[in-house]
XYZ file of C-alpha atoms in Angstrom:
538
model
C -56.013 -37.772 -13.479
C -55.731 -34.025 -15.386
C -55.358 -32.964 -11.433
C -52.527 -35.068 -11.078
C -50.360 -34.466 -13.955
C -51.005 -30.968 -13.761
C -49.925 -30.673 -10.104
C -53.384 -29.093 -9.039
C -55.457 -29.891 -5.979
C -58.777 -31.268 -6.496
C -61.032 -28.799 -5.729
C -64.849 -28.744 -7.858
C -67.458 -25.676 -7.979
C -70.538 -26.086 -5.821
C -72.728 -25.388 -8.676
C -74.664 -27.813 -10.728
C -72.343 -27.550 -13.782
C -74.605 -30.330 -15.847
C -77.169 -29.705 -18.548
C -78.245 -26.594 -16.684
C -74.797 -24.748 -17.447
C -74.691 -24.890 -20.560
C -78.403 -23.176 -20.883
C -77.210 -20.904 -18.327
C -74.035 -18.933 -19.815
C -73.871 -16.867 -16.103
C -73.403 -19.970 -14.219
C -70.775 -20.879 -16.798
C -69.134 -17.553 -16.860
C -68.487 -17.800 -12.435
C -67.083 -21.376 -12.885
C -64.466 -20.388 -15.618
C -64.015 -16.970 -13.327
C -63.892 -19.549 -9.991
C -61.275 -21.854 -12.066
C -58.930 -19.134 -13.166
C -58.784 -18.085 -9.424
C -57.934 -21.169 -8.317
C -55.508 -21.384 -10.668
C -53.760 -18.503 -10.073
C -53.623 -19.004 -6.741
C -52.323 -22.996 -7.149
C -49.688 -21.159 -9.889
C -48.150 -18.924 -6.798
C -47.938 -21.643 -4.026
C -46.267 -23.942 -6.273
C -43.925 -21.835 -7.727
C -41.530 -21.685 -4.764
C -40.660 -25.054 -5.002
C -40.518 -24.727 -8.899
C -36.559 -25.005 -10.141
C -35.199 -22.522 -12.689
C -35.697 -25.460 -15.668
C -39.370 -26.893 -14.510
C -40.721 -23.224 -14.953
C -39.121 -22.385 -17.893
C -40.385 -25.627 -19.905
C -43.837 -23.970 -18.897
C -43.199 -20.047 -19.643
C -41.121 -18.755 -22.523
C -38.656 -16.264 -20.642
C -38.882 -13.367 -23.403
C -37.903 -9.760 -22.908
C -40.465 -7.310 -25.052
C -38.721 -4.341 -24.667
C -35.638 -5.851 -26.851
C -35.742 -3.400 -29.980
C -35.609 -6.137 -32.635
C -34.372 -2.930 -35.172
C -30.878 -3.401 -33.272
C -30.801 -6.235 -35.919
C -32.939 -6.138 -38.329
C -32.373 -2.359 -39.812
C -30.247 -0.310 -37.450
C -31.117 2.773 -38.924
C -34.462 2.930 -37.162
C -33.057 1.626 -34.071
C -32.823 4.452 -30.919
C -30.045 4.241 -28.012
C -31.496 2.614 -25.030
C -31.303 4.044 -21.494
C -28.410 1.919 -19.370
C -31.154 0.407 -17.395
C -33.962 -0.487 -19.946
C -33.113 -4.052 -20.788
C -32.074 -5.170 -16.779
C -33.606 -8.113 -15.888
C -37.354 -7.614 -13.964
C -38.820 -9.423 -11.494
C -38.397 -13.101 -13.190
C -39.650 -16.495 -11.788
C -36.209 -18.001 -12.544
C -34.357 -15.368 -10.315
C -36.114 -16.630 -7.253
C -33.893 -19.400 -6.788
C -30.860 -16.976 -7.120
C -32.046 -14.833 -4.472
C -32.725 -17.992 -2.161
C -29.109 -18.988 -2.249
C -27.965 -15.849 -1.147
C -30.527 -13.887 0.525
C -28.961 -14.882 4.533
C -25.803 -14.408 3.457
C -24.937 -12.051 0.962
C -23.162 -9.453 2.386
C -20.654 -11.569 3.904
C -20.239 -13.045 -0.004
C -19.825 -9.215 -1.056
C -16.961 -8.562 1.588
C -15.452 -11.868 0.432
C -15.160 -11.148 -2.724
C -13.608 -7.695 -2.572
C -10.999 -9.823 0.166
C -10.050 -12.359 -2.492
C -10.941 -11.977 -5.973
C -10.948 -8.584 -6.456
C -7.311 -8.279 -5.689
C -6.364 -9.983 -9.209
C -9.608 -9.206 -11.066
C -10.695 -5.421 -10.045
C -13.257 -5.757 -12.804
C -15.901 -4.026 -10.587
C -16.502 -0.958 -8.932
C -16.254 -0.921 -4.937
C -18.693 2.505 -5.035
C -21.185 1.609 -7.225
C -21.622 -1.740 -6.231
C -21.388 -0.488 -2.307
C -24.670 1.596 -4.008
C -26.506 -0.527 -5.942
C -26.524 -3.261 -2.711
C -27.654 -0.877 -0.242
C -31.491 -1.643 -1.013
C -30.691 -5.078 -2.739
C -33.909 -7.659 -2.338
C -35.371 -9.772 -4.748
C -37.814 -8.051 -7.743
C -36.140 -4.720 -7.017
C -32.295 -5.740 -7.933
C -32.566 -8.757 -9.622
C -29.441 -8.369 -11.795
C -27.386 -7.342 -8.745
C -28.948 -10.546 -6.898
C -27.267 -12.805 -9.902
C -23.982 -10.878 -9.635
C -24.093 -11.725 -5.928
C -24.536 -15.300 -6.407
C -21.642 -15.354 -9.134
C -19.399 -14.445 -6.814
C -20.633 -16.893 -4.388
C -19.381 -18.971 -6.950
C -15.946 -17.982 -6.972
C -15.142 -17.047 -3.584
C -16.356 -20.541 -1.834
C -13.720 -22.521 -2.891
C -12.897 -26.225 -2.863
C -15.261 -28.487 -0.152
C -14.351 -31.352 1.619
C -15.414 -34.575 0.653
C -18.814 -33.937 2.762
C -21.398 -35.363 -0.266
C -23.984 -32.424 1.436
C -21.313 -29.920 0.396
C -20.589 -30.915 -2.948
C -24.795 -30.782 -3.497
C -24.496 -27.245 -2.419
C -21.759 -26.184 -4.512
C -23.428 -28.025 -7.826
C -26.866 -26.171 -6.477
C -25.428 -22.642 -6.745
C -23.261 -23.248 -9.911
C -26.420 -24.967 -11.801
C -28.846 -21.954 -10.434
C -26.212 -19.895 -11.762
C -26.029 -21.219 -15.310
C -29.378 -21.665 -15.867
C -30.560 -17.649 -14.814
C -27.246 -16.100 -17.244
C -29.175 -18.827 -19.354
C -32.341 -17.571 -19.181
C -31.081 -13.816 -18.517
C -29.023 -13.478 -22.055
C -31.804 -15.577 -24.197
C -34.527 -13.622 -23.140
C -32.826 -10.480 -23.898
C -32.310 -8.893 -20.451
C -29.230 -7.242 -21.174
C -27.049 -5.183 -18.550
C -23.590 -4.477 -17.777
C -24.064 -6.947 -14.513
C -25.727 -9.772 -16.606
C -21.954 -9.539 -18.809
C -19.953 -9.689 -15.052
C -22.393 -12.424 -14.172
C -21.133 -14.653 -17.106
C -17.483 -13.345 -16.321
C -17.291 -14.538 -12.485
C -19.158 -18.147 -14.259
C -16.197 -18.210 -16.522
C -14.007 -17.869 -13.472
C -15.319 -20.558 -11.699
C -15.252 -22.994 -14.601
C -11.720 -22.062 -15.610
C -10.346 -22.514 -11.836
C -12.343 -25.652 -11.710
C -11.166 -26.960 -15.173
C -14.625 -27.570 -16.124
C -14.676 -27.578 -20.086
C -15.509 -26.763 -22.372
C -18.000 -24.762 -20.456
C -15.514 -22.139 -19.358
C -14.563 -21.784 -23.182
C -18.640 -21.520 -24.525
C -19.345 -19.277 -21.351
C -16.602 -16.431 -22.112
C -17.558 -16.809 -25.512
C -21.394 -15.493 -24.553
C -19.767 -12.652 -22.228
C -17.618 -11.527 -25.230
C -20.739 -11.750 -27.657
C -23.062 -10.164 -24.965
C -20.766 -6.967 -24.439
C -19.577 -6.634 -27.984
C -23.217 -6.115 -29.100
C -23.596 -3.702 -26.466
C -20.512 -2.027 -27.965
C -18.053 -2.328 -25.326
C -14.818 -3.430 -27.350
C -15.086 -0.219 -29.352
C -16.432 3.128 -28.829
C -15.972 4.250 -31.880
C -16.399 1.903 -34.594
C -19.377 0.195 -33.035
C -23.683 0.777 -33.113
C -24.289 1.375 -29.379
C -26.884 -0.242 -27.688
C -27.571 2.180 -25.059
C -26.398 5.572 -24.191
C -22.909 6.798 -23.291
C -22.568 6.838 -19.055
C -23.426 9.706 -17.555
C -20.005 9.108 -15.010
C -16.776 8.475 -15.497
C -16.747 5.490 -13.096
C -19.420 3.558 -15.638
C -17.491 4.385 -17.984
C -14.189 2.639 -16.647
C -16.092 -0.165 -14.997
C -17.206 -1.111 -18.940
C -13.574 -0.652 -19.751
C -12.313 -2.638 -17.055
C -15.489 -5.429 -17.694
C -13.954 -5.707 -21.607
C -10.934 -6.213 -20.717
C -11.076 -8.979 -17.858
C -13.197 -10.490 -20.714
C -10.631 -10.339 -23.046
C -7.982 -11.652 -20.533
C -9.875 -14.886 -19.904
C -10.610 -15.445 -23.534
C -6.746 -15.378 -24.180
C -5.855 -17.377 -20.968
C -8.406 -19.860 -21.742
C -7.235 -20.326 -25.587
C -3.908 -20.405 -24.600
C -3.480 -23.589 -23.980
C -4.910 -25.261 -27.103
C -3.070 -25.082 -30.642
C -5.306 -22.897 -33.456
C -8.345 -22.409 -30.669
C -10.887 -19.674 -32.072
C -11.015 -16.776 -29.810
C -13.893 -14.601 -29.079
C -12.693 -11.438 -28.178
C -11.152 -9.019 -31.102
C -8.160 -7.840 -30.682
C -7.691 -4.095 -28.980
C -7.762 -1.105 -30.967
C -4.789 1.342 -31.588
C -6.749 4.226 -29.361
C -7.564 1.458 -26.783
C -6.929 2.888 -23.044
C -5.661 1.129 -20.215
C -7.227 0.883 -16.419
C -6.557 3.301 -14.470
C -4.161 3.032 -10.882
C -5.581 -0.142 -8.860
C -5.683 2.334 -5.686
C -7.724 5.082 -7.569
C -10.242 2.471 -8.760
C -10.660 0.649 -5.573
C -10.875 3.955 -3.680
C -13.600 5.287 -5.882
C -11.409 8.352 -7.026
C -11.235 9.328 -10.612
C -7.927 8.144 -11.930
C -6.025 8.573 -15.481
C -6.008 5.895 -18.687
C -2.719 5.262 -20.154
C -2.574 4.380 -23.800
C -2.271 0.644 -24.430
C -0.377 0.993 -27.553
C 2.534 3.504 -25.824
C 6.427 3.881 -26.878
C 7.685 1.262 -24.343
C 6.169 -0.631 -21.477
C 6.875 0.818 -17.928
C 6.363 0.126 -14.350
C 5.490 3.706 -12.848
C 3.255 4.808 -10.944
C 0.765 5.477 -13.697
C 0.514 1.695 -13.972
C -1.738 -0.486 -11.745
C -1.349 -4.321 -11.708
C -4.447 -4.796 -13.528
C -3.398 -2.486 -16.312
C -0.195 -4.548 -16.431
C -2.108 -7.570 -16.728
C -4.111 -6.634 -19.936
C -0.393 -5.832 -21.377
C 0.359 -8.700 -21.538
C -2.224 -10.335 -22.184
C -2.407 -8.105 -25.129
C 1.388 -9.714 -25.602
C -0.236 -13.454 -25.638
C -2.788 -12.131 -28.154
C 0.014 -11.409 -30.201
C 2.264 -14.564 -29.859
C -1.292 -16.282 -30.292
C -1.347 -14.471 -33.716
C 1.991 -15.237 -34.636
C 1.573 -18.770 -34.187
C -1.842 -18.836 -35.617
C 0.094 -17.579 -39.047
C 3.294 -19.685 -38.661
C 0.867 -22.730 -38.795
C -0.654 -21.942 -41.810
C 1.785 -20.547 -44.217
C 5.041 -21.966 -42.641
C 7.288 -21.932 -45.799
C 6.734 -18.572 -47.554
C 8.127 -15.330 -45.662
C 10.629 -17.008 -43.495
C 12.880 -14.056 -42.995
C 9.783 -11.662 -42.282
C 8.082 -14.528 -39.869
C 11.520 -14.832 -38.188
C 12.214 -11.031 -37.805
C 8.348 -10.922 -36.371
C 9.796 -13.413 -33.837
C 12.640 -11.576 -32.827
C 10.567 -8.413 -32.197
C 7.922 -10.104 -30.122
C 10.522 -11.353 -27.835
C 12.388 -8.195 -27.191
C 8.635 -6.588 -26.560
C 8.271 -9.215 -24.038
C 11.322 -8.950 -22.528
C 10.510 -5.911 -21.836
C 7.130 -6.020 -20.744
C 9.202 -8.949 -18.117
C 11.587 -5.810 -17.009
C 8.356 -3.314 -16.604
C 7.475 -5.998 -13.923
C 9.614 -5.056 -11.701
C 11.610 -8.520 -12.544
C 14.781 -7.061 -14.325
C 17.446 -8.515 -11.769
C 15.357 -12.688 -11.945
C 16.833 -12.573 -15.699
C 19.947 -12.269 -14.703
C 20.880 -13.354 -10.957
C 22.636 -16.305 -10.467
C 20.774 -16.987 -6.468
C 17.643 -19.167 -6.933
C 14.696 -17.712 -6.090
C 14.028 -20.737 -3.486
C 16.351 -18.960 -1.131
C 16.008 -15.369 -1.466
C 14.119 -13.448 0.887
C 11.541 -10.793 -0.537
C 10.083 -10.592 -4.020
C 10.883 -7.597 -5.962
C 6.940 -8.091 -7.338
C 5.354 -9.011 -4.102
C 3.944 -5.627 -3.610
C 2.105 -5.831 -6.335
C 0.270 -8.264 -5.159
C -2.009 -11.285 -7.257
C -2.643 -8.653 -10.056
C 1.619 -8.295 -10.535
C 1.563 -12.429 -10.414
C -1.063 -12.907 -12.851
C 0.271 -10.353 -15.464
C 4.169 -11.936 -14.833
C 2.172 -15.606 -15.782
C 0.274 -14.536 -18.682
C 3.467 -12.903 -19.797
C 5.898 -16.304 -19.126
C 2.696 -18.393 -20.908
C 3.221 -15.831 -24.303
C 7.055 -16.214 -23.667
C 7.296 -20.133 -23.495
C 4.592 -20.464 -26.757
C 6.793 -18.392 -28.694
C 10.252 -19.823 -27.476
C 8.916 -23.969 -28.128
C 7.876 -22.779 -31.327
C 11.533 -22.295 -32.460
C 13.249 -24.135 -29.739
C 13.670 -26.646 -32.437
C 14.684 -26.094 -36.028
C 14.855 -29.896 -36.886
C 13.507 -30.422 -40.692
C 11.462 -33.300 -39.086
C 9.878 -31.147 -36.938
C 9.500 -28.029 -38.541
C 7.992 -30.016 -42.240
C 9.569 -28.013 -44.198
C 11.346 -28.223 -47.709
C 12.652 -24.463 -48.269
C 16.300 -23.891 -47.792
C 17.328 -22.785 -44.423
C 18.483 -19.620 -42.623
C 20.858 -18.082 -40.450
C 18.369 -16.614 -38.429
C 16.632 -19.606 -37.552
C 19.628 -20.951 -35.392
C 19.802 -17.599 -33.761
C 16.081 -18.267 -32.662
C 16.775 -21.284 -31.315
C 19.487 -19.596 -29.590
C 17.355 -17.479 -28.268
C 14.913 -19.789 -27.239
C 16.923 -22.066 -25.049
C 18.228 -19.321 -23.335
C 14.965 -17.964 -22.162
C 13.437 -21.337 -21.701
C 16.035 -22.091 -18.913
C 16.077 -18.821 -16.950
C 11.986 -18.904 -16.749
C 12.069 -22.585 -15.958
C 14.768 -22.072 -13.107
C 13.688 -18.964 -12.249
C 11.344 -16.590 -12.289
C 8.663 -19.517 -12.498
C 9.410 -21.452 -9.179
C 9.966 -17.173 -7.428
C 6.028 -17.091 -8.389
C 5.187 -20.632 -7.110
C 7.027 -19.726 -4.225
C 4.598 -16.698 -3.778
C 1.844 -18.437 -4.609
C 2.758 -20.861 -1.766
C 3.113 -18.087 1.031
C -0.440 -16.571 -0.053
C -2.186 -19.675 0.146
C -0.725 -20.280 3.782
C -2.409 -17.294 4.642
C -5.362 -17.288 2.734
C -7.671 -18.410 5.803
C -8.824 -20.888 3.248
C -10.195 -18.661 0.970
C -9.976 -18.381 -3.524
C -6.703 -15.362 -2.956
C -4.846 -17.283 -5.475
C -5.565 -16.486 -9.311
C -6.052 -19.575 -11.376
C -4.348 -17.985 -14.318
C -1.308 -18.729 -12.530
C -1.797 -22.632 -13.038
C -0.983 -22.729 -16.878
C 2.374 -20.940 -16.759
C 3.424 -23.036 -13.765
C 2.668 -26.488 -15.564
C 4.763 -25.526 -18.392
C 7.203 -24.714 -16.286
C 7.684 -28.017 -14.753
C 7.657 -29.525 -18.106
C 10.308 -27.464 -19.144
C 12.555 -28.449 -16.227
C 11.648 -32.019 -16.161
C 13.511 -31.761 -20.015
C 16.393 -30.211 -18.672
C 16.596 -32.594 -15.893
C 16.702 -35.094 -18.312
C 19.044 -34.015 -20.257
C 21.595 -32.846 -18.212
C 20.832 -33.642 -14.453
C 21.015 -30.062 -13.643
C 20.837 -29.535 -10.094
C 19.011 -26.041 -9.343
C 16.471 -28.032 -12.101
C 15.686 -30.201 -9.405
C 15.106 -27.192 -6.781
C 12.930 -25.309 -9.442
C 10.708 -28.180 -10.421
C 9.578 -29.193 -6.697
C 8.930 -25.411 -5.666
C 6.822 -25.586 -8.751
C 5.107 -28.312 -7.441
C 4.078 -27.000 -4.540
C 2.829 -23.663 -6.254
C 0.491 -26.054 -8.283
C -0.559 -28.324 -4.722
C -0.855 -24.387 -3.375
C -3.504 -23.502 -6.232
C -4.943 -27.391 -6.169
C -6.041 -26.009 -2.317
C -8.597 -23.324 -4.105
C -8.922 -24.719 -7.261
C -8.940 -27.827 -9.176
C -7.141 -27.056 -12.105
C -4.325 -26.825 -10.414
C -4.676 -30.615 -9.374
C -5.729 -31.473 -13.240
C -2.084 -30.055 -14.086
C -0.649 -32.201 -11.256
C -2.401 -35.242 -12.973
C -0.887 -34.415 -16.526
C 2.464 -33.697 -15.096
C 1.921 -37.552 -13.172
C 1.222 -39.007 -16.104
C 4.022 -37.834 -18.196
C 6.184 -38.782 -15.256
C 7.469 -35.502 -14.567
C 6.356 -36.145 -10.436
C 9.115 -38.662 -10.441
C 11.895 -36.388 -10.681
C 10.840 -33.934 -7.689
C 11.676 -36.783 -4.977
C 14.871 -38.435 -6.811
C 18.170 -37.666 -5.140
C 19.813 -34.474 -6.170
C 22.609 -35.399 -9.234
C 25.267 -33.864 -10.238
C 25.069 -31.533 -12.823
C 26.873 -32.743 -16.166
């Protein structure tokens, strides 16, 4: 019976190991010496079959080189090496390397295809490096990146049941070895990009509130390695000997930062994980210097005005404004709380962070949208197309800040706003405001980015190209013009709300929370209105 429920094959020393063993301590000594062989030897041949979880209920995963003085008195504590904390040769990385040991380098050339192009978080040079001699027990870390990205660069299955089983197989591996990784204290720059590409997948695939926990243990991860500040912060290791490290941390903080925002976006008074960025905070550097492997400039990220030259990649543009969402997030946050004291200064706070995003909007090469009166349904090419994903994603986060600020004073009604204080001029101007900018988004620069959205997914050769960050600002788009369809039958409304549709149907095809949005916007009824007959306008 102990054979069976330890999993061990019945095996018994040809000795006489009666009476006479225990008045002969030599015999005794070979049997325990014969049994510890045989265990060891039972231990390896089961252990390829053994799943991430079984082993771990047997083996604490524990990292001893962990300097425990990080935390417990930091004055004693020594910066590490980059490399003295990466995960070893660990049981629960087998099954990583399984799932990606035939095809890996086809993953890696996916990736830098498709995600890359709206999250150039890594570096095409050193990773080109660190995968030249990648096998398992020599690049473990690298081997969990790899599978990561499997993650986010397979996309959406068919209904085939043996698909689905794969997908939940790599995604489960996945969790459980950042799991084990970041408990056991195996800390590296690629263990923080591991939980990144997770969050990815788990945002794009609506799958909460894991997304939300996981970006939460990237963000906790890099801050105590000191990544969010340089120079307010105890370092955990030493500063990088290159300047590519260097901006490949940078770039790592900030696509953590990004998600955190995104994914807190869409929830009223949602804790964030990320702090805010610091007044001497830099900016990426150029998209085509990073993905060249050249050594490119920072711009500031507090600077006099936002711009769109050359100095500017899409990326960088994409952390300003999601710097901007951080701020409307703020904003909100404090309106919430203290609603009736301040009005004038809370108002005048308003104001500002709409002219900043309007002009963060005109940096992105969208000046003319705000103002044209031809629908972006029938023009011919975007004035942001060559900017590519990274220009799309940094033009949603931006509309997402935009439309959170603008509902927030689209409607002064005392029955809405609970308030009891006496009223103000400027709060009528706000409202103004906010209609305004409401209606031009909704009809359209939103439905110009579904419509882009659209054309890349046609060509995508069935592949993730699409970022799912674009998903949030397109839902509130619809909602906004199924109101104004409602209320006054306008007819480009109509136009803007089924090209928004199909943007969502467009992400739906490589992710599925673009199909959750779809549901909500079915069960508010807003599907409805895209196949009613065109009315007049009022």
């Amino acid at each position: 019976m102990s054979c069976i429920r330890l999993r061990k094959s019945c095996e018994y020393y040809p000795g006489d190991v009666g009476a006479d063993a225990a008045a002969n301590p030599t015999g005794l000594t070979e049997r325990l010496r014969y049994l510890e062989r045989l265990l060891h030897v039972n231990g390896d041949e089961s252990r390829q079959d053994v799943s991430p979880g079984e082993e771990g209920r047997h083996q604490p995963v524990v990292n001893g080189d962990f300097p425990t003085s990080y935390f417990l008195d930091p004055e004693y504590f020594s910066l590490l090496r980059l490399d003295a904390l990466s995960t070893p040769d660990q049981p629960f990385m087998r099954a990583a390397w399984r799932l990606v040991e035939s095809d890996w380098k086809t993953i890696y050339e996916t990736y830098l295809e498709t995600v890359q192009h709206w999250l150039p978080m890594l570096s095409r040079k050193r990773l080109h490096s660190d995968l030249l001699t990648l096998a398992i027990g020599k690049k473990p870390a690298d081997t969990l990146l790899i599978l990561c990205m499997k993650l986010c660069t397979q996309g959406i299955r068919s209904d085939d049941s043996s698909e689905e089983q794969q997908d939940d197989e790599v995604y489960n591996t996945a969790k459980q070895c950042c799991f084990y990784a970041e408990s056991g204290g195996f800390v590296s720059l690629r263990l923080v990009q591991s939980l990144v590409l997770l969050a990815v997948y788990e945002l794009g695939h609506a799958i909460y509130p894991a997304a939300y926990l996981t970006i939460g243990r990237a963000s906790r991860l890099a801050g105590m390695m000191g990544q969010h500040s340089r120079k307010n912060t105890r370092q955990l290791f030493i500063d990088p000997d290159t300047w590519t490290l260097r901006e490949e941390q940078r770039r790592t903080w900030w696509a953590i930062f990004i998600l955190d925002r995104a994914i807190s976006a869409g929830t009223e008074g949602l804790t964030v994980s990320a702090p805010s960025p610091g007044s001497h905070d830099l900016l990426p550097c150029t998209d085509a210097e990073w993905n060249q492997g050249s050594i490119g400039s920072n711009e500031p990220l507090l600077a006099e005005s936002f711009h769109a030259g050359t100095s500017l990649g899409p990326f960088a543009q994409t952390c300003q404004a999601a710097h901007m969402l951080d701020k409307v997030l703020t904003h909100l946050d404090r309106c919430r709380v203290d609603n009736d004291k301040n009005v004038a200064e809370t108002l005048e706070e308003a104001m500002y962070l709409h002219k900043a995003l309007l002009a963060l909007d005109a940096s992105l090469n969208l000046p003319g949208m705000l103002s044209t009166h031809s629908y972006p349904w029938t023009d011919g090419a975007s004035p942001f197309q060559d900017g590519g994903d990274g220009t799309q994603c940094a033009m949603a986060l931006c509309c997402s800040a935009r439309i959170l600020l603008y509902s927030e004073y689209g409607c002064n009604e005392p029955e809405a706003r609970t308030t009891t204080r006496e009223r103000v001029a400027m709060e009528t101007e706000a409202q103004r405001v906010a209609y305004r900018e409401i209606e031009k988004m909704a009809a359209m620069t939103i439905p110009k980015m579904a419509k882009l959205t659209v054309q890349a997914s046609n060509g995508a050769a069935a592949k993730p190209s699409t970022s799912p960050l674009l998903a949030h600002c397109m839902y509130h788009g619809a909602t906004e013009c199924a109101w104004f369809i409602k209320e006054n039958h306008e007819r480009n409304m109509y136009a803007a709300l089924r090209q928004i549709v199909r943007g969502l149907k467009a992400v739906q095809s490589e992710w599925r929370v673009g199909g959750e949005y779809l549901s909500l916007l079915e069960k508010g009824e807003v599907l409805e209105l895209v196949d009613e007959v065109k009315a007049s306008t009022v």
